[in-house]
Amino acid sequence: MSLRTALIRLGIVAAGSALVVGAVGPAAANDDWGQNNGSHHSGSHQRLYKGVVTAPGGLNLRDRPTRSSAIIGFVGHGEQVSIFCKVSGENVKGNNLWYLLADGTWAWATARFIDNIGPAPSWC
């Protein structure tokens, strides 16, 4: 496993842990969590961004930010997704950004086929 892959996986685990810890903390009860223009709520949580899938046939979700990695899920055209953060990855039709999605399963999707709803996601 390359150092970059190891660091990405470590980041995913850390991000997932932060969300789990945040979900059981007292701040999770606040209805406006994550809706404050990208700033951190109570200084401890990262906002989840939103997007909509634009790929006509839907979008494969992958275990790494490359088209050659394993497919671990699928999102249909027009579906809304929650985006945790973005990274540079394999170029897909002129766009090298990939989003880490947080919709029950942590998975990567090319940003080429996701339109942001509101502000663009922050870097991982």
PDB file of C-alpha atoms in Angstrom:
ATOM      1  CA  MET A   1       0.000   0.000   0.000  1.00  0.00           C
ATOM      2  CA  SER A   2       1.410   3.399  -0.930  1.00  0.00           C
ATOM      3  CA  LEU A   3       1.925   6.109   1.660  1.00  0.00           C
ATOM      4  CA  ARG A   4      -0.710   8.280  -0.051  1.00  0.00           C
ATOM      5  CA  THR A   5      -3.292   5.478   0.048  1.00  0.00           C
ATOM      6  CA  ALA A   6      -2.505   4.823   3.703  1.00  0.00           C
ATOM      7  CA  LEU A   7      -2.918   8.510   4.547  1.00  0.00           C
ATOM      8  CA  ILE A   8      -6.204   8.747   2.644  1.00  0.00           C
ATOM      9  CA  ARG A   9      -7.557   5.681   4.485  1.00  0.00           C
ATOM     10  CA  LEU A  10      -6.382   7.093   7.806  1.00  0.00           C
ATOM     11  CA  GLY A  11      -8.163  10.352   6.967  1.00  0.00           C
ATOM     12  CA  ILE A  12     -11.374   8.489   6.167  1.00  0.00           C
ATOM     13  CA  VAL A  13     -11.222   6.626   9.486  1.00  0.00           C
ATOM     14  CA  ALA A  14     -10.512   9.863  11.376  1.00  0.00           C
ATOM     15  CA  ALA A  15     -13.318  11.684   9.575  1.00  0.00           C
ATOM     16  CA  GLY A  16     -15.751   8.852  10.254  1.00  0.00           C
ATOM     17  CA  SER A  17     -14.761   8.768  13.900  1.00  0.00           C
ATOM     18  CA  ALA A  18     -15.249  12.510  14.203  1.00  0.00           C
ATOM     19  CA  LEU A  19     -18.754  12.220  12.770  1.00  0.00           C
ATOM     20  CA  VAL A  20     -19.675   9.332  15.076  1.00  0.00           C
ATOM     21  CA  VAL A  21     -18.374  11.186  18.129  1.00  0.00           C
ATOM     22  CA  GLY A  22     -20.136  14.361  16.985  1.00  0.00           C
ATOM     23  CA  ALA A  23     -23.395  12.507  16.429  1.00  0.00           C
ATOM     24  CA  VAL A  24     -23.597  11.420  20.053  1.00  0.00           C
ATOM     25  CA  GLY A  25     -22.462  14.733  21.527  1.00  0.00           C
ATOM     26  CA  PRO A  26     -24.811  17.435  22.794  1.00  0.00           C
ATOM     27  CA  ALA A  27     -24.253  19.634  19.723  1.00  0.00           C
ATOM     28  CA  ALA A  28     -25.947  17.004  17.524  1.00  0.00           C
ATOM     29  CA  ALA A  29     -29.310  17.904  19.035  1.00  0.00           C
ATOM     30  CA  ASN A  30     -29.078  21.408  17.526  1.00  0.00           C
ATOM     31  CA  ASP A  31     -31.241  21.518  14.374  1.00  0.00           C
ATOM     32  CA  ASP A  32     -28.954  23.991  12.558  1.00  0.00           C
ATOM     33  CA  TRP A  33     -25.774  21.888  12.877  1.00  0.00           C
ATOM     34  CA  GLY A  34     -23.713  22.264   9.727  1.00  0.00           C
ATOM     35  CA  GLN A  35     -25.917  24.982   8.249  1.00  0.00           C
ATOM     36  CA  ASN A  36     -23.832  28.010   9.230  1.00  0.00           C
ATOM     37  CA  ASN A  37     -22.103  28.949   5.949  1.00  0.00           C
ATOM     38  CA  GLY A  38     -19.282  26.452   6.292  1.00  0.00           C
ATOM     39  CA  SER A  39     -18.075  27.511   9.709  1.00  0.00           C
ATOM     40  CA  HIS A  40     -17.669  24.982  12.485  1.00  0.00           C
ATOM     41  CA  HIS A  41     -20.472  24.590  14.983  1.00  0.00           C
ATOM     42  CA  SER A  42     -19.138  24.870  18.526  1.00  0.00           C
ATOM     43  CA  GLY A  43     -15.642  24.709  17.004  1.00  0.00           C
ATOM     44  CA  SER A  44     -15.639  20.898  16.749  1.00  0.00           C
ATOM     45  CA  HIS A  45     -17.643  19.707  13.689  1.00  0.00           C
ATOM     46  CA  GLN A  46     -17.110  19.861   9.950  1.00  0.00           C
ATOM     47  CA  ARG A  47     -20.044  20.765   7.766  1.00  0.00           C
ATOM     48  CA  LEU A  48     -21.505  18.195   5.395  1.00  0.00           C
ATOM     49  CA  TYR A  49     -21.988  19.731   1.968  1.00  0.00           C
ATOM     50  CA  LYS A  50     -24.712  18.739  -0.491  1.00  0.00           C
ATOM     51  CA  GLY A  51     -24.690  17.849  -4.158  1.00  0.00           C
ATOM     52  CA  VAL A  52     -26.883  16.300  -6.844  1.00  0.00           C
ATOM     53  CA  VAL A  53     -25.802  13.553  -9.264  1.00  0.00           C
ATOM     54  CA  THR A  54     -25.834  14.704 -12.906  1.00  0.00           C
ATOM     55  CA  ALA A  55     -24.545  11.535 -14.631  1.00  0.00           C
ATOM     56  CA  PRO A  56     -27.374  10.418 -16.976  1.00  0.00           C
ATOM     57  CA  GLY A  57     -27.115   6.740 -15.962  1.00  0.00           C
ATOM     58  CA  GLY A  58     -26.170   7.389 -12.337  1.00  0.00           C
ATOM     59  CA  LEU A  59     -22.778   7.295 -10.649  1.00  0.00           C
ATOM     60  CA  ASN A  60     -20.620   4.457  -9.324  1.00  0.00           C
ATOM     61  CA  LEU A  61     -19.201   4.970  -5.829  1.00  0.00           C
ATOM     62  CA  ARG A  62     -15.658   3.737  -5.272  1.00  0.00           C
ATOM     63  CA  ASP A  63     -13.317   2.798  -2.425  1.00  0.00           C
ATOM     64  CA  ARG A  64     -10.595   5.215  -3.651  1.00  0.00           C
ATOM     65  CA  PRO A  65     -10.606   8.373  -5.818  1.00  0.00           C
ATOM     66  CA  THR A  66      -9.838   6.478  -9.056  1.00  0.00           C
ATOM     67  CA  ARG A  67     -11.970   4.823 -11.754  1.00  0.00           C
ATOM     68  CA  SER A  68      -9.933   1.625 -11.418  1.00  0.00           C
ATOM     69  CA  SER A  69     -10.782   1.114  -7.729  1.00  0.00           C
ATOM     70  CA  ALA A  70     -13.522  -1.188  -6.496  1.00  0.00           C
ATOM     71  CA  ILE A  71     -17.160  -0.153  -6.951  1.00  0.00           C
ATOM     72  CA  ILE A  72     -18.820  -0.192  -3.537  1.00  0.00           C
ATOM     73  CA  GLY A  73     -22.088   1.562  -4.289  1.00  0.00           C
ATOM     74  CA  PHE A  74     -24.222   3.465  -6.768  1.00  0.00           C
ATOM     75  CA  VAL A  75     -26.232   6.706  -6.768  1.00  0.00           C
ATOM     76  CA  GLY A  76     -28.928   7.364  -9.361  1.00  0.00           C
ATOM     77  CA  HIS A  77     -29.281  10.421 -11.603  1.00  0.00           C
ATOM     78  CA  GLY A  78     -30.873  13.338  -9.777  1.00  0.00           C
ATOM     79  CA  GLU A  79     -30.255  11.915  -6.301  1.00  0.00           C
ATOM     80  CA  GLN A  80     -28.911  14.200  -3.583  1.00  0.00           C
ATOM     81  CA  VAL A  81     -25.670  13.231  -1.791  1.00  0.00           C
ATOM     82  CA  SER A  82     -23.880  14.414   1.357  1.00  0.00           C
ATOM     83  CA  ILE A  83     -20.257  15.397   0.740  1.00  0.00           C
ATOM     84  CA  PHE A  84     -17.694  15.375   3.532  1.00  0.00           C
ATOM     85  CA  CYS A  85     -14.676  16.785   1.649  1.00  0.00           C
ATOM     86  CA  LYS A  86     -12.766  16.776  -1.663  1.00  0.00           C
ATOM     87  CA  VAL A  87      -9.347  15.593  -2.895  1.00  0.00           C
ATOM     88  CA  SER A  88      -7.393  15.627  -6.138  1.00  0.00           C
ATOM     89  CA  GLY A  89      -7.600  12.249  -7.831  1.00  0.00           C
ATOM     90  CA  GLU A  90      -7.847  10.693 -11.259  1.00  0.00           C
ATOM     91  CA  ASN A  91      -8.926  13.108 -13.994  1.00  0.00           C
ATOM     92  CA  VAL A  92     -12.422  12.355 -15.304  1.00  0.00           C
ATOM     93  CA  LYS A  93     -13.384  14.312 -18.432  1.00  0.00           C
ATOM     94  CA  GLY A  94     -11.292  17.344 -17.443  1.00  0.00           C
ATOM     95  CA  ASN A  95     -12.075  17.310 -13.715  1.00  0.00           C
ATOM     96  CA  ASN A  96      -9.610  15.786 -11.218  1.00  0.00           C
ATOM     97  CA  LEU A  97     -11.673  16.440  -8.067  1.00  0.00           C
ATOM     98  CA  TRP A  98     -13.239  13.581  -6.131  1.00  0.00           C
ATOM     99  CA  TYR A  99     -15.720  13.873  -3.278  1.00  0.00           C
ATOM    100  CA  LEU A 100     -15.796  11.715  -0.166  1.00  0.00           C
ATOM    101  CA  LEU A 101     -19.489  10.985   0.330  1.00  0.00           C
ATOM    102  CA  ALA A 102     -21.014  10.412   3.743  1.00  0.00           C
ATOM    103  CA  ASP A 103     -24.354   8.796   2.947  1.00  0.00           C
ATOM    104  CA  GLY A 104     -24.226   5.786   5.237  1.00  0.00           C
ATOM    105  CA  THR A 105     -21.188   4.336   3.458  1.00  0.00           C
ATOM    106  CA  TRP A 106     -17.961   6.277   3.086  1.00  0.00           C
ATOM    107  CA  ALA A 107     -17.289   6.217  -0.642  1.00  0.00           C
ATOM    108  CA  TRP A 108     -15.586   8.295  -3.335  1.00  0.00           C
ATOM    109  CA  ALA A 109     -17.335   9.787  -6.371  1.00  0.00           C
ATOM    110  CA  THR A 110     -15.932  11.918  -9.150  1.00  0.00           C
ATOM    111  CA  ALA A 111     -16.953  15.565  -8.817  1.00  0.00           C
ATOM    112  CA  ARG A 112     -17.352  15.686 -12.617  1.00  0.00           C
ATOM    113  CA  PHE A 113     -20.866  14.307 -12.259  1.00  0.00           C
ATOM    114  CA  ILE A 114     -21.987  16.018  -9.031  1.00  0.00           C
ATOM    115  CA  ASP A 115     -23.314  19.580  -8.999  1.00  0.00           C
ATOM    116  CA  ASN A 116     -22.862  21.380  -5.688  1.00  0.00           C
ATOM    117  CA  ILE A 117     -25.903  22.645  -3.845  1.00  0.00           C
ATOM    118  CA  GLY A 118     -24.575  25.698  -2.025  1.00  0.00           C
ATOM    119  CA  PRO A 119     -20.869  26.153  -1.294  1.00  0.00           C
ATOM    120  CA  ALA A 120     -18.184  23.854  -2.667  1.00  0.00           C
ATOM    121  CA  PRO A 121     -16.806  21.245  -0.237  1.00  0.00           C
ATOM    122  CA  SER A 122     -13.599  21.934   1.672  1.00  0.00           C
ATOM    123  CA  TRP A 123     -10.387  19.958   1.133  1.00  0.00           C
ATOM    124  CA  CYS A 124      -9.845  16.742   3.085  1.00  0.00           C
TER     125      CYS A 124
END
